[in-house]
Coordinates of C-alpha atoms in Angstrom, one line a residue:
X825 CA 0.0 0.0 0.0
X826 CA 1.2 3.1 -1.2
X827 CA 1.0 6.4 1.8
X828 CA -2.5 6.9 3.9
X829 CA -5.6 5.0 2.6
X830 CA -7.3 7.5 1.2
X831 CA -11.0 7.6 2.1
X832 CA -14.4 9.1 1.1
X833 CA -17.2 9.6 3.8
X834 CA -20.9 9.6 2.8
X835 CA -23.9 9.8 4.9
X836 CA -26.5 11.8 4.4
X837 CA -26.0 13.3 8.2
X838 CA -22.9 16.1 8.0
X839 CA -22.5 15.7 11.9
X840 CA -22.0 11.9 11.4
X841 CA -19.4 12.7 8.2
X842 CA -17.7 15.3 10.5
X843 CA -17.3 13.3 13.6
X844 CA -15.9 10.2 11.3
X845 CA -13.8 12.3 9.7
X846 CA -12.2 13.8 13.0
X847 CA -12.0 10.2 13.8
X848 CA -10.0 9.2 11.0
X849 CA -7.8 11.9 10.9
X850 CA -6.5 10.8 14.7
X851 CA -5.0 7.9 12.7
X852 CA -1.3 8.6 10.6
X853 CA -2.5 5.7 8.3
X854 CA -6.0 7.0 7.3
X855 CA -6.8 9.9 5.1
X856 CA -10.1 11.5 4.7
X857 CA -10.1 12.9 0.7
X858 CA -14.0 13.8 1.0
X859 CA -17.6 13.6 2.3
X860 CA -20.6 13.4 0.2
X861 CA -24.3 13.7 1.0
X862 CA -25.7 10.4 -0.7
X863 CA -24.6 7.9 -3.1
X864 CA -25.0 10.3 -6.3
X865 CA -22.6 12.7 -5.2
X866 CA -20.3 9.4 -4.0
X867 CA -20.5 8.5 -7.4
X868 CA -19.8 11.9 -9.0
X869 CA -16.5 12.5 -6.4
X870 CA -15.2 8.9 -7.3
X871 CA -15.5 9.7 -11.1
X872 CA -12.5 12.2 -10.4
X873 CA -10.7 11.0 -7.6
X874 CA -8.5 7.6 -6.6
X875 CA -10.1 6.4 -3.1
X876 CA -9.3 3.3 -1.6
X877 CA -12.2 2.9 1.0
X878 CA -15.4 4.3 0.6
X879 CA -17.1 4.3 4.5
X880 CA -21.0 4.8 3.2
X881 CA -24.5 4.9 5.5
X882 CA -27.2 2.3 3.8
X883 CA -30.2 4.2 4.6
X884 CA -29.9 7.7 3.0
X885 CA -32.4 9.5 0.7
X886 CA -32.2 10.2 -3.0
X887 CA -29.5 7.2 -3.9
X888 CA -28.9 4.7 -1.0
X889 CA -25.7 2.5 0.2
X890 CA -27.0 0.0 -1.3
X891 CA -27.8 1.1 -4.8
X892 CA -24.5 3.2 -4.5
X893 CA -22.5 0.5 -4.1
X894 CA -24.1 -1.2 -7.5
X895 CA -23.0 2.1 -9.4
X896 CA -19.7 2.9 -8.0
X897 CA -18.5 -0.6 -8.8
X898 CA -20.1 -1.3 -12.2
X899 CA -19.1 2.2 -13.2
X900 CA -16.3 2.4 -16.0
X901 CA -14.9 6.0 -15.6
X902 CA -14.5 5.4 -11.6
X903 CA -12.5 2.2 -12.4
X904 CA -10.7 4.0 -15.1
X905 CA -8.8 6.1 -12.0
X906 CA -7.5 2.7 -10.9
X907 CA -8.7 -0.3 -8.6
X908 CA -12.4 0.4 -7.5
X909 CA -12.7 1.2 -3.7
X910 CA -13.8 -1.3 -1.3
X911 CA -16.9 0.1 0.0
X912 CA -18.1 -0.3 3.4
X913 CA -21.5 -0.3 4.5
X914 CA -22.6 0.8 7.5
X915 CA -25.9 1.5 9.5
X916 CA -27.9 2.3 12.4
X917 CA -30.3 -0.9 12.2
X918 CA -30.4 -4.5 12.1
X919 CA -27.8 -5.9 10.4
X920 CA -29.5 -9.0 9.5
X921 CA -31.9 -7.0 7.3
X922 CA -28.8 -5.7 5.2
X923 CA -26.1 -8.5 5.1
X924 CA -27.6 -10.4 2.3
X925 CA -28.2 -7.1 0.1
X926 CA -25.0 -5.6 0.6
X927 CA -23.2 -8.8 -0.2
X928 CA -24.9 -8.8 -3.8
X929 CA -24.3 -5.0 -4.3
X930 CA -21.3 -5.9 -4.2
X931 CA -19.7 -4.8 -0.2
X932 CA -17.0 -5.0 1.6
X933 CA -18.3 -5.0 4.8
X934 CA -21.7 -4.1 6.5
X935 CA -20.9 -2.7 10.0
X936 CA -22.8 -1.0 12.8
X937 CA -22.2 2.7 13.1
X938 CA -21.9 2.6 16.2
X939 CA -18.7 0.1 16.1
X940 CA -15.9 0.6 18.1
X941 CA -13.3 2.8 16.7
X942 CA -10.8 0.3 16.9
X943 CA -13.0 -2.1 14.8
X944 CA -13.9 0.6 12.2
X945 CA -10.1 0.8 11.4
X946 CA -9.5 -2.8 11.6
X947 CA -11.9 -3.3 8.5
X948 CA -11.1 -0.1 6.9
X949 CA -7.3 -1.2 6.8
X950 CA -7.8 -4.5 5.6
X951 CA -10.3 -3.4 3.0
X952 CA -7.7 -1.4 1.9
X953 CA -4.9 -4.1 2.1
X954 CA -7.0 -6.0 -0.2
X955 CA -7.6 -3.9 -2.9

């Protein structure tokens, strides 16, 4: 792996992008490159930019984690920047409900958003180790 693993935030919340990304940034190894709103505007920010992990909420209005997830990694121009990103899913409910969905959309990882810190960089490290 080449410097920081460079991340992308989405969630429909800004309070919940800006407290992950102050979270991130206490790490040396993990780099926060942007936030977006919904999965759209993930889509649109990963057309222009090399990400290695893409930490997205499933339930958001407009363009979910799920459908998001289809997009980003069926999409040609945001493979054309290189590897797509692993994308990790994460949400506030049951994961039961989700595991089987986000595993056919094509996920990383579904994870509660309220993990514990350690745990969210565990995953987010080895998603990026994988790529």
């Amino acid at each position: 792996m080449r410097g920081p693993v460079r991340m992308l935030l989405v969630d429909d919340s800004p309070w919940q992008r800006e407290g992950w990304a102050l979270l991130f940034g206490s790490q040396p190894d993990l780099e926060v490159v942007g936030q977006a709103g919904d999965g759209a505007q993930a889509l649109a920010f990963l057309r222009q930019q090399l990400v290695d992990v893409v930490l997205m909420d499933i339930q958001m209005p407009r363009v979910n984690g799920l459908v998001a997830t289809e997009r980003i990694l069926g999409d040609e121009a945001v493979r054309a920047n290189g590897p797509a990103p692993r994308i990790i899913l994460v949400t506030g409910v049951d994961l039961d409900d989700h595991v089987p969905a986000a595993a056919q959309a094509g996920a990383y990882a579904v994870l509660y958003k309220d993990a514990e810190p350690e745990a969210l960089f565990d995953v987010i490290r080895e998603a990026a180790l994988s790529r």
